[in-house]
Short mmCIF file of C-alpha atoms and ligand atoms in Angstrom, two decimals:
data_model
loop_
_atom_site.label_atom_id
_atom_site.label_comp_id
_atom_site.label_asym_id
_atom_site.label_seq_id
_atom_site.Cartn_x
_atom_site.Cartn_y
_atom_site.Cartn_z
CA UNK A 21 91.63 94.40 90.71
CA UNK A 22 88.74 92.33 92.01
CA UNK A 23 90.86 90.46 94.33
CA UNK A 24 92.02 93.68 96.15
CA UNK A 25 88.44 95.01 96.22
CA UNK A 26 87.64 91.25 98.09
CA UNK A 27 90.99 91.92 100.61
CA UNK A 28 90.04 95.17 101.94
CA UNK A 29 86.23 94.17 102.57
CA UNK A 30 87.54 90.51 103.78
CA UNK A 31 90.57 92.14 106.08
CA UNK A 32 90.23 95.80 106.34
CA UNK A 33 88.53 97.81 109.32
CA UNK A 34 86.98 100.99 108.89
CA UNK A 35 87.39 103.15 111.56
CA UNK A 36 85.17 105.81 110.90
CA UNK A 37 83.38 107.33 107.66
CA UNK A 38 87.09 108.67 106.61
CA UNK A 39 89.85 106.17 107.51
CA UNK A 40 90.20 102.39 106.64
CA UNK A 41 92.52 100.35 108.78
CA UNK A 42 94.15 98.57 106.24
CA UNK A 43 96.90 96.94 108.18
CA UNK A 44 97.35 93.26 106.83
CA UNK A 45 96.74 94.09 103.43
CA UNK A 46 99.06 97.30 103.26
CA UNK A 47 100.24 99.06 106.19
CA UNK A 48 101.42 96.13 108.25
CA UNK A 49 101.72 92.90 106.80
CA UNK A 50 101.77 92.77 103.07
CA UNK A 51 101.26 89.44 100.86
CA UNK A 52 104.40 89.44 98.45
CA UNK A 53 102.88 87.51 95.28
CA UNK A 54 99.53 90.25 95.91
CA UNK A 55 101.75 93.45 95.83
CA UNK A 56 103.62 91.91 92.68
CA UNK A 57 100.47 91.85 90.98
CA UNK A 58 100.25 95.17 91.96
CA UNK A 59 103.55 96.40 91.03
CA UNK A 60 102.81 94.86 87.48
CA UNK A 61 99.31 96.41 87.26
CA UNK A 62 101.42 99.92 87.50
CA UNK A 63 103.83 98.85 85.43
CA UNK A 64 101.52 97.47 82.42
CA UNK A 65 99.64 101.39 83.20
CA UNK A 66 103.06 103.21 82.42
CA UNK A 67 105.07 100.68 80.66
CA UNK A 68 105.29 102.97 77.58
CA UNK A 69 106.14 105.99 79.53
CA UNK A 70 109.96 105.61 79.82
CA UNK A 71 110.24 105.88 82.91
CA UNK A 72 113.31 106.45 84.62
CA UNK A 73 112.77 106.10 88.63
CA UNK A 74 109.84 105.32 90.89
CA UNK A 75 109.31 107.87 93.89
CA UNK A 76 107.23 106.92 96.98
CA UNK A 77 107.54 107.60 100.81
CA UNK A 78 108.32 105.25 103.80
CA UNK A 79 106.78 103.27 104.96
CA UNK A 80 103.77 102.09 103.29
CA UNK A 81 104.55 103.07 99.80
CA UNK A 82 107.68 100.66 99.90
CA UNK A 83 106.33 97.44 98.99
CA UNK A 84 104.45 98.44 96.27
CA UNK A 85 107.16 101.17 94.65
CA UNK A 86 109.54 98.01 94.76
CA UNK A 87 107.40 95.53 92.86
CA UNK A 88 106.61 98.85 90.17
CA UNK A 89 110.13 99.55 89.91
CA UNK A 90 111.32 95.93 90.05
CA UNK A 91 108.34 95.47 86.74
CA UNK A 92 109.69 98.85 85.10
CA UNK A 93 113.73 97.82 85.85
CA UNK A 94 114.56 101.20 87.57
CA UNK A 95 115.51 102.45 90.64
CA UNK A 96 113.27 103.10 93.35
CA UNK A 97 113.54 106.23 95.54
CA UNK A 98 111.86 106.54 98.98
CA UNK A 99 111.53 110.09 100.47
CA UNK A 100 112.35 109.94 104.26
CA UNK A 101 109.82 111.58 107.07
CA UNK A 102 111.46 113.26 109.54
CA UNK A 103 109.83 115.21 112.52
CA UNK A 104 112.03 118.41 112.23
CA UNK A 105 112.93 120.19 109.46
CA UNK A 106 116.98 119.62 108.49
CA UNK A 107 119.01 122.25 107.77
CA UNK A 108 120.96 119.68 105.12
CA UNK A 109 121.28 121.84 102.21
CA UNK A 110 121.79 118.68 99.98
CA UNK A 111 117.98 117.29 100.30
CA UNK A 112 114.96 118.77 98.84
CA UNK A 113 112.67 119.00 101.86
CA UNK A 114 108.66 120.04 101.67
CA UNK A 115 106.63 119.68 104.83
CA UNK A 116 103.19 117.94 104.69
CA UNK A 117 100.23 117.07 107.20
CA UNK A 118 99.93 113.54 107.87
CA UNK A 119 96.76 112.05 107.29
CA UNK A 120 96.87 109.26 110.00
CA UNK A 121 99.15 110.80 112.94
CA UNK A 122 97.43 114.42 112.83
CA UNK A 123 101.11 115.90 112.78
CA UNK A 124 103.35 117.55 110.65
CA UNK A 125 106.45 116.07 109.12
CA UNK A 126 109.11 116.99 106.42
CA UNK A 127 109.36 114.67 104.10
CA UNK A 128 113.35 114.83 102.55
CA UNK A 129 114.90 113.36 99.07
CA UNK A 130 118.74 113.60 98.57
CA UNK A 131 119.42 115.80 95.70
CA UNK A 132 121.64 113.06 94.73
CA UNK A 133 119.17 110.31 93.74
CA UNK A 134 116.62 112.76 91.62
CA UNK A 135 117.37 114.85 89.23
CA UNK A 136 116.14 117.01 85.60
CA UNK A 137 117.13 113.90 83.29
CA UNK A 138 114.80 111.66 85.58
CA UNK A 139 110.41 110.77 84.17
CA UNK A 140 109.17 109.95 87.72
CA UNK A 141 106.23 107.97 88.56
CA UNK A 142 105.19 108.34 91.66
CA UNK A 143 103.72 105.34 93.86
CA UNK A 144 101.49 105.35 97.24
CA UNK A 145 99.35 103.08 98.95
CA UNK A 146 96.06 105.04 99.59
CA UNK A 147 95.47 109.07 98.68
CA UNK A 148 93.33 110.79 101.10
CA UNK A 149 93.43 114.83 100.82
CA UNK A 150 96.53 114.69 98.80
CA UNK A 151 98.92 116.16 100.72
CA UNK A 152 101.44 113.42 100.73
CA UNK A 153 101.51 113.50 97.03
CA UNK A 154 101.42 117.02 96.55
CA UNK A 155 104.78 117.52 98.75
CA UNK A 156 106.22 114.73 96.83
CA UNK A 157 105.07 116.54 93.78
CA UNK A 158 106.93 119.88 94.72
CA UNK A 159 109.69 117.95 95.44
CA UNK A 160 109.79 116.60 91.97
CA UNK A 161 109.39 120.31 90.05
CA UNK A 162 112.06 121.44 92.05
CA UNK A 163 114.52 118.65 91.10
CA UNK A 164 113.79 119.29 87.81
CA UNK A 165 112.49 116.15 86.86
CA UNK A 166 109.70 115.37 84.96
CA UNK A 167 106.28 113.80 86.73
CA UNK A 168 105.08 111.10 84.40
CA UNK A 169 101.84 110.61 86.73
CA UNK A 170 100.50 108.63 89.64
CA UNK A 171 100.00 105.16 90.85
CA UNK A 172 98.06 104.88 93.82
CA UNK A 173 96.66 101.53 95.14
CA UNK A 174 93.62 103.13 96.91
CA UNK A 175 91.88 106.03 96.19
CA UNK A 176 89.18 107.48 98.13
CA UNK A 177 87.53 109.44 96.27
CA UNK A 178 84.99 110.72 98.31
CA UNK A 179 88.16 113.21 99.42
CA UNK A 180 89.61 115.24 96.82
CA UNK A 181 93.16 114.34 97.07
CA UNK A 182 93.45 112.57 93.51
CA UNK A 183 90.37 114.99 92.10
CA UNK A 184 92.68 117.91 92.55
CA UNK A 185 95.70 116.50 91.33
CA UNK A 186 93.93 115.72 88.16
CA UNK A 187 92.25 118.70 87.60
CA UNK A 188 95.40 120.10 87.25
CA UNK A 189 96.59 117.77 84.11
CA UNK A 190 98.34 115.25 86.18
CA UNK A 191 97.48 111.79 85.36
CA UNK A 192 96.60 109.70 88.57
CA UNK A 193 95.78 105.58 88.00
CA UNK A 194 94.55 103.95 91.34
CA UNK A 195 93.64 100.43 91.32
CA UNK A 196 90.53 101.00 93.55
CA UNK A 197 88.37 103.50 93.73
CA UNK A 198 86.66 103.59 97.14
CA UNK A 199 83.55 106.33 97.63
CA UNK A 200 82.52 106.16 100.84
CA UNK A 201 82.91 104.43 104.47
CA UNK A 202 79.72 105.77 105.98
CA UNK A 203 77.55 103.46 108.24
CA UNK A 204 80.99 101.40 108.40
CA UNK A 205 80.80 99.87 104.97
CA UNK A 206 83.00 100.11 102.20
CA UNK A 207 81.38 101.37 99.14
CA UNK A 208 83.55 100.96 95.76
CA UNK A 209 83.12 103.34 93.05
P1 5GP B 24 96.68 112.35 102.35
O1 5GP B 24 98.28 112.93 102.32
O2 5GP B 24 96.53 112.22 100.53
O3 5GP B 24 95.48 112.59 102.90
O4 5GP B 24 96.88 110.92 102.74
C1 5GP B 24 97.62 109.94 102.58
C2 5GP B 24 98.91 109.27 103.58
O5 5GP B 24 98.05 108.80 104.68
C3 5GP B 24 99.03 107.59 102.47
O6 5GP B 24 100.47 107.74 102.85
C4 5GP B 24 98.04 106.66 103.37
O7 5GP B 24 99.23 105.88 104.25
C5 5GP B 24 97.79 107.61 104.76
N1 5GP B 24 96.25 107.34 104.85
C6 5GP B 24 95.15 108.19 104.18
N2 5GP B 24 94.01 107.62 104.17
C7 5GP B 24 94.31 106.33 105.00
C8 5GP B 24 93.40 105.39 105.60
O8 5GP B 24 91.85 105.62 105.27
N3 5GP B 24 93.81 104.20 106.01
C9 5GP B 24 95.20 104.54 106.23
N4 5GP B 24 95.50 103.15 106.63
N5 5GP B 24 95.89 105.19 105.62
C10 5GP B 24 95.46 106.46 105.15
#
């Protein structure tokens, strides 16, 4: 995905050596045909896996998750984020720290949209420490569904999230990997 690298360098802003602002690439404005290209790539990578649902988390995963689900011809489920733990019994709820907001949120998925018969592809925009992904993985485990793998647009490989998930034997495919944001510069793997 050379075009994605080009746009990250052109439109992204390095906030510090941990965080990259990508508001005009992924997080606040998106280019629909370009997001569709990402969806096509994830669909190509996982086409043979008999995926039945794509799962993502609001809000920035939704565009790429939608594109991937459209290409695979399956529904998209997006986990909701809430600030307080719900007392509802009809949801899977997991508490996760938010990397960018510095708060803890609960992620919720209704039991009506995920079940033991599902083969799930998990999609997200960026992986840092992996808390959001691990929360979604726990939701999948509790639902009895099968996690087929992850599709991540940008993996920051200097943070441990993707590596630790791969070490657990889970397939993680990322479109680009950033190995450093030091000195205000994006370095790709
Ligand atoms: P994690 O849970 O893996 O630590 O963080 C993942 C979530 O935090 C992603 O859903 C993503 O939206 C957000 N995030 C993590 N790192 C960055 C970053 O460098 N820039 C932006 N814009 N979002 C990030």
